[in-house]
């Protein structure tokens, strides 16, 4: 016999667990199907940089203090371009915390929330549909081959980039290629030229590099190099990783620190965006939109989209009517908040250097605190792009960039 719930969620990572906890607190029954059998399972390839735009969701979940107790760093950003250094300044802050701490913390939160059932070890194999063709549940199997059948009023894919739920439901995303490949490693005792807890980022020609302080005194050093450099990297991964940082202004001296991880990364990093919802089904996190990891937006967008979906559907599920209208409101909200950010990041992800407009903005940010504040808002991803980059702000940046 199938189980019945209000919302069935495929994926027990950041987006899925945040969504389940937010729904459960409002009296909505949520079942989370997580493929891994390990309660401490976590995503390995990640910048661990949570933008300031997602901090209100962490506070709403009540885990911000737990993150800080786990060693999370309140992050800020200092950025270098050919115009020089500037600090993206703003009152809001995000967090940097490794996923091996963040993911189990959120999974435990969801599992301990009333009305939430977290089921590990379930691989989803089918999106169930009712007589009218509307999604109405998920089917999967346990490691032992036992069938799991969960019927629900809303199906959610929170299963990451390349979502199996999207594929099974026949809802493709638009794929835009990436012109860079990315690798990272953890270092201990790596002093940075920036003040403590401030992340550094270099936009150097067609390459992007950064050093992000994290918990337990560790720093993530990462490189995103144009694919023209891929043959050399394949021939000498260790050497090319070090050489990528060698010519940077105020570079982190990786050779003087202790590397405590292997090189971790991916050769292919496509940008994917699909509809965030259709009747009966919704997507959160990377399953809805997988944007350029250069900007470390994955965790932040996962938390934000989970909160938006919970806000839109909880009332309709409680009332017992208007669920698909709520899903349509979520789809619109997701597009309004994130689509332009995604397009902007995808354009840069092709592997080009900064264009004249972008160089103007960075040059102005070096000279003008107000423009630097706008760039902080952009990096925080807490508002739609067109609300951040308003005409009067851009006009000021154009004047300030001239140095007059």
PDB file of C-alpha atoms in Angstrom, residues 2-166:
ATOM      1  CA  UNK A   2       1.324   3.467  -0.807  1.00  0.00           C
ATOM      2  CA  UNK A   3       2.071   6.009   1.862  1.00  0.00           C
ATOM      3  CA  UNK A   4       0.230   9.320   1.735  1.00  0.00           C
ATOM      4  CA  UNK A   5       1.640  12.716   2.626  1.00  0.00           C
ATOM      5  CA  UNK A   6       1.197  16.354   1.665  1.00  0.00           C
ATOM      6  CA  UNK A   7       4.592  16.904   0.030  1.00  0.00           C
ATOM      7  CA  UNK A   8       7.103  14.287  -1.082  1.00  0.00           C
ATOM      8  CA  UNK A   9      10.641  15.562  -1.622  1.00  0.00           C
ATOM      9  CA  UNK A  10      13.372  13.769  -3.550  1.00  0.00           C
ATOM     10  CA  UNK A  11      16.719  14.785  -2.049  1.00  0.00           C
ATOM     11  CA  UNK A  12      17.761  15.187   1.567  1.00  0.00           C
ATOM     12  CA  UNK A  13      20.445  17.826   1.227  1.00  0.00           C
ATOM     13  CA  UNK A  14      20.272  21.596   1.843  1.00  0.00           C
ATOM     14  CA  UNK A  15      17.199  22.506  -0.223  1.00  0.00           C
ATOM     15  CA  UNK A  16      15.168  19.392   0.570  1.00  0.00           C
ATOM     16  CA  UNK A  17      15.787  19.472   4.316  1.00  0.00           C
ATOM     17  CA  UNK A  18      15.231  23.220   4.634  1.00  0.00           C
ATOM     18  CA  UNK A  19      11.945  22.900   2.739  1.00  0.00           C
ATOM     19  CA  UNK A  20      10.788  19.950   4.838  1.00  0.00           C
ATOM     20  CA  UNK A  21      11.554  21.741   8.103  1.00  0.00           C
ATOM     21  CA  UNK A  22       9.762  24.920   7.019  1.00  0.00           C
ATOM     22  CA  UNK A  23       6.698  22.964   5.902  1.00  0.00           C
ATOM     23  CA  UNK A  24       6.609  20.708   8.950  1.00  0.00           C
ATOM     24  CA  UNK A  25       6.564  23.678  11.302  1.00  0.00           C
ATOM     25  CA  UNK A  26       3.398  24.876   9.567  1.00  0.00           C
ATOM     26  CA  UNK A  27       1.641  21.557  10.049  1.00  0.00           C
ATOM     27  CA  UNK A  28       2.320  20.271   6.538  1.00  0.00           C
ATOM     28  CA  UNK A  29       3.300  16.606   6.291  1.00  0.00           C
ATOM     29  CA  UNK A  30       6.517  16.187   4.324  1.00  0.00           C
ATOM     30  CA  UNK A  31       8.354  12.997   3.371  1.00  0.00           C
ATOM     31  CA  UNK A  32      11.993  13.272   2.268  1.00  0.00           C
ATOM     32  CA  UNK A  33      13.461  10.476   0.139  1.00  0.00           C
ATOM     33  CA  UNK A  34      17.264  10.574   0.283  1.00  0.00           C
ATOM     34  CA  UNK A  35      19.344   8.239  -1.867  1.00  0.00           C
ATOM     35  CA  UNK A  36      22.250   7.983   0.564  1.00  0.00           C
ATOM     36  CA  UNK A  37      21.954   5.675   3.552  1.00  0.00           C
ATOM     37  CA  UNK A  38      24.431   7.715   5.598  1.00  0.00           C
ATOM     38  CA  UNK A  39      23.050  10.358   7.987  1.00  0.00           C
ATOM     39  CA  UNK A  40      26.315  12.309   7.674  1.00  0.00           C
ATOM     40  CA  UNK A  41      26.301  12.273   3.861  1.00  0.00           C
ATOM     41  CA  UNK A  42      27.355  15.590   2.308  1.00  0.00           C
ATOM     42  CA  UNK A  43      28.186  17.191  -1.029  1.00  0.00           C
ATOM     43  CA  UNK A  44      31.940  17.173  -1.618  1.00  0.00           C
ATOM     44  CA  UNK A  45      32.401  19.683  -4.453  1.00  0.00           C
ATOM     45  CA  UNK A  46      31.236  23.022  -3.088  1.00  0.00           C
ATOM     46  CA  UNK A  47      32.667  26.472  -2.389  1.00  0.00           C
ATOM     47  CA  UNK A  48      30.973  26.442   1.067  1.00  0.00           C
ATOM     48  CA  UNK A  49      30.174  30.122   0.561  1.00  0.00           C
ATOM     49  CA  UNK A  50      26.627  31.025   1.612  1.00  0.00           C
ATOM     50  CA  UNK A  51      25.634  34.466   0.359  1.00  0.00           C
ATOM     51  CA  UNK A  52      24.210  37.090   2.667  1.00  0.00           C
ATOM     52  CA  UNK A  53      20.890  36.846   0.828  1.00  0.00           C
ATOM     53  CA  UNK A  54      20.315  33.422   2.394  1.00  0.00           C
ATOM     54  CA  UNK A  55      21.170  34.377   5.981  1.00  0.00           C
ATOM     55  CA  UNK A  56      17.541  35.334   6.794  1.00  0.00           C
ATOM     56  CA  UNK A  57      16.504  31.772   5.892  1.00  0.00           C
ATOM     57  CA  UNK A  58      19.136  30.322   8.233  1.00  0.00           C
ATOM     58  CA  UNK A  59      17.875  32.622  10.962  1.00  0.00           C
ATOM     59  CA  UNK A  60      14.290  31.596  10.251  1.00  0.00           C
ATOM     60  CA  UNK A  61      15.311  27.951  10.540  1.00  0.00           C
ATOM     61  CA  UNK A  62      17.004  28.798  13.824  1.00  0.00           C
ATOM     62  CA  UNK A  63      20.342  27.288  12.848  1.00  0.00           C
ATOM     63  CA  UNK A  64      22.482  30.422  12.542  1.00  0.00           C
ATOM     64  CA  UNK A  65      23.767  30.050  16.106  1.00  0.00           C
ATOM     65  CA  UNK A  66      24.425  26.337  15.568  1.00  0.00           C
ATOM     66  CA  UNK A  67      26.421  27.197  12.440  1.00  0.00           C
ATOM     67  CA  UNK A  68      28.570  29.643  14.372  1.00  0.00           C
ATOM     68  CA  UNK A  69      29.083  27.108  17.160  1.00  0.00           C
ATOM     69  CA  UNK A  70      30.246  24.680  14.470  1.00  0.00           C
ATOM     70  CA  UNK A  71      32.874  27.219  13.418  1.00  0.00           C
ATOM     71  CA  UNK A  72      31.114  28.941  10.522  1.00  0.00           C
ATOM     72  CA  UNK A  73      32.866  32.120   9.391  1.00  0.00           C
ATOM     73  CA  UNK A  74      30.870  35.273   8.731  1.00  0.00           C
ATOM     74  CA  UNK A  75      32.144  35.923   5.269  1.00  0.00           C
ATOM     75  CA  UNK A  76      32.948  39.126   3.443  1.00  0.00           C
ATOM     76  CA  UNK A  77      34.508  39.555   0.028  1.00  0.00           C
ATOM     77  CA  UNK A  78      37.592  41.393  -1.190  1.00  0.00           C
ATOM     78  CA  UNK A  79      37.918  41.307  -4.953  1.00  0.00           C
ATOM     79  CA  UNK A  80      40.756  42.010  -7.394  1.00  0.00           C
ATOM     80  CA  UNK A  81      40.484  42.991 -11.036  1.00  0.00           C
ATOM     81  CA  UNK A  82      42.908  44.892 -13.274  1.00  0.00           C
ATOM     82  CA  UNK A  83      41.507  48.077 -11.670  1.00  0.00           C
ATOM     83  CA  UNK A  84      42.830  47.021  -8.273  1.00  0.00           C
ATOM     84  CA  UNK A  85      41.402  45.775  -4.981  1.00  0.00           C
ATOM     85  CA  UNK A  86      38.137  46.725  -3.318  1.00  0.00           C
ATOM     86  CA  UNK A  87      35.959  45.365  -0.534  1.00  0.00           C
ATOM     87  CA  UNK A  88      32.335  44.622  -1.400  1.00  0.00           C
ATOM     88  CA  UNK A  89      30.942  46.379   1.665  1.00  0.00           C
ATOM     89  CA  UNK A  90      27.541  45.944   3.275  1.00  0.00           C
ATOM     90  CA  UNK A  91      25.921  45.327   6.625  1.00  0.00           C
ATOM     91  CA  UNK A  92      24.562  41.914   5.667  1.00  0.00           C
ATOM     92  CA  UNK A  93      26.800  38.871   5.977  1.00  0.00           C
ATOM     93  CA  UNK A  94      26.779  35.277   4.854  1.00  0.00           C
ATOM     94  CA  UNK A  95      28.543  32.211   6.193  1.00  0.00           C
ATOM     95  CA  UNK A  96      31.315  29.893   5.102  1.00  0.00           C
ATOM     96  CA  UNK A  97      31.006  26.374   6.502  1.00  0.00           C
ATOM     97  CA  UNK A  98      32.024  23.052   5.037  1.00  0.00           C
ATOM     98  CA  UNK A  99      29.226  20.851   3.778  1.00  0.00           C
ATOM     99  CA  UNK A 100      30.358  17.969   5.953  1.00  0.00           C
ATOM    100  CA  UNK A 101      29.011  20.038   8.856  1.00  0.00           C
ATOM    101  CA  UNK A 102      26.178  21.912   7.156  1.00  0.00           C
ATOM    102  CA  UNK A 103      24.409  19.001   5.465  1.00  0.00           C
ATOM    103  CA  UNK A 104      24.123  16.698   8.527  1.00  0.00           C
ATOM    104  CA  UNK A 105      23.026  19.665  10.640  1.00  0.00           C
ATOM    105  CA  UNK A 106      20.131  20.484   8.310  1.00  0.00           C
ATOM    106  CA  UNK A 107      19.231  16.805   7.879  1.00  0.00           C
ATOM    107  CA  UNK A 108      19.016  16.382  11.646  1.00  0.00           C
ATOM    108  CA  UNK A 109      16.894  19.530  11.858  1.00  0.00           C
ATOM    109  CA  UNK A 110      14.437  18.158   9.305  1.00  0.00           C
ATOM    110  CA  UNK A 111      14.314  14.700  10.910  1.00  0.00           C
ATOM    111  CA  UNK A 112      13.558  16.260  14.291  1.00  0.00           C
ATOM    112  CA  UNK A 113      10.756  18.486  12.993  1.00  0.00           C
ATOM    113  CA  UNK A 114       7.154  17.389  13.663  1.00  0.00           C
ATOM    114  CA  UNK A 115       5.282  16.204  10.558  1.00  0.00           C
ATOM    115  CA  UNK A 116       8.551  15.409   8.706  1.00  0.00           C
ATOM    116  CA  UNK A 117       9.636  11.880   7.767  1.00  0.00           C
ATOM    117  CA  UNK A 118      13.196  11.560   6.437  1.00  0.00           C
ATOM    118  CA  UNK A 119      13.794   8.207   4.726  1.00  0.00           C
ATOM    119  CA  UNK A 120      17.421   7.422   3.848  1.00  0.00           C
ATOM    120  CA  UNK A 121      18.465   4.899   1.231  1.00  0.00           C
ATOM    121  CA  UNK A 122      15.625   5.467  -1.243  1.00  0.00           C
ATOM    122  CA  UNK A 123      16.491   5.845  -4.930  1.00  0.00           C
ATOM    123  CA  UNK A 124      13.649   7.473  -6.871  1.00  0.00           C
ATOM    124  CA  UNK A 125      12.784   5.656 -10.093  1.00  0.00           C
ATOM    125  CA  UNK A 126       9.418   7.057 -11.160  1.00  0.00           C
ATOM    126  CA  UNK A 127       7.202  10.117 -10.901  1.00  0.00           C
ATOM    127  CA  UNK A 128       3.670   8.861 -10.289  1.00  0.00           C
ATOM    128  CA  UNK A 129       0.703  10.527 -12.019  1.00  0.00           C
ATOM    129  CA  UNK A 130      -3.044  10.559 -11.473  1.00  0.00           C
ATOM    130  CA  UNK A 131      -5.678   9.859 -14.103  1.00  0.00           C
ATOM    131  CA  UNK A 132      -5.359  13.373 -15.494  1.00  0.00           C
ATOM    132  CA  UNK A 133      -1.587  13.098 -15.839  1.00  0.00           C
ATOM    133  CA  UNK A 134      -0.797  15.386 -12.890  1.00  0.00           C
ATOM    134  CA  UNK A 135       2.205  14.323 -10.748  1.00  0.00           C
ATOM    135  CA  UNK A 136       0.908  12.752  -7.544  1.00  0.00           C
ATOM    136  CA  UNK A 137       3.863  10.988  -5.916  1.00  0.00           C
ATOM    137  CA  UNK A 138       7.203   9.259  -6.225  1.00  0.00           C
ATOM    138  CA  UNK A 139       8.185   5.620  -6.485  1.00  0.00           C
ATOM    139  CA  UNK A 140      11.599   4.254  -5.595  1.00  0.00           C
ATOM    140  CA  UNK A 141      13.412   1.375  -4.002  1.00  0.00           C
ATOM    141  CA  UNK A 142      15.570   0.700  -0.983  1.00  0.00           C
ATOM    142  CA  UNK A 143      19.092  -0.813  -1.176  1.00  0.00           C
ATOM    143  CA  UNK A 144      17.476  -4.188  -0.551  1.00  0.00           C
ATOM    144  CA  UNK A 145      15.175  -3.713  -3.536  1.00  0.00           C
ATOM    145  CA  UNK A 146      12.010  -3.038  -1.540  1.00  0.00           C
ATOM    146  CA  UNK A 147       9.579  -0.788  -3.350  1.00  0.00           C
ATOM    147  CA  UNK A 148       8.739   2.583  -1.833  1.00  0.00           C
ATOM    148  CA  UNK A 149       5.575   4.282  -3.032  1.00  0.00           C
ATOM    149  CA  UNK A 150       4.670   7.734  -1.628  1.00  0.00           C
ATOM    150  CA  UNK A 151       1.594   9.602  -2.852  1.00  0.00           C
ATOM    151  CA  UNK A 152       1.429  13.354  -2.269  1.00  0.00           C
ATOM    152  CA  UNK A 153      -0.398  16.511  -3.247  1.00  0.00           C
ATOM    153  CA  UNK A 154       2.900  18.109  -4.293  1.00  0.00           C
ATOM    154  CA  UNK A 155       6.033  16.441  -5.665  1.00  0.00           C
ATOM    155  CA  UNK A 156       9.340  18.254  -5.210  1.00  0.00           C
ATOM    156  CA  UNK A 157      12.671  17.646  -6.892  1.00  0.00           C
ATOM    157  CA  UNK A 158      15.471  18.728  -4.554  1.00  0.00           C
ATOM    158  CA  UNK A 159      17.926  16.287  -6.081  1.00  0.00           C
ATOM    159  CA  UNK A 160      20.506  18.683  -7.450  1.00  0.00           C
ATOM    160  CA  UNK A 161      22.131  19.453 -10.775  1.00  0.00           C
ATOM    161  CA  UNK A 162      20.939  16.952 -13.388  1.00  0.00           C
ATOM    162  CA  UNK A 163      17.769  16.264 -11.368  1.00  0.00           C
ATOM    163  CA  UNK A 164      16.467  12.726 -11.831  1.00  0.00           C
ATOM    164  CA  UNK A 165      12.966  13.932 -10.909  1.00  0.00           C
ATOM    165  CA  UNK A 166      13.034  16.511 -13.712  1.00  0.00           C
TER     166      UNK A 166
END
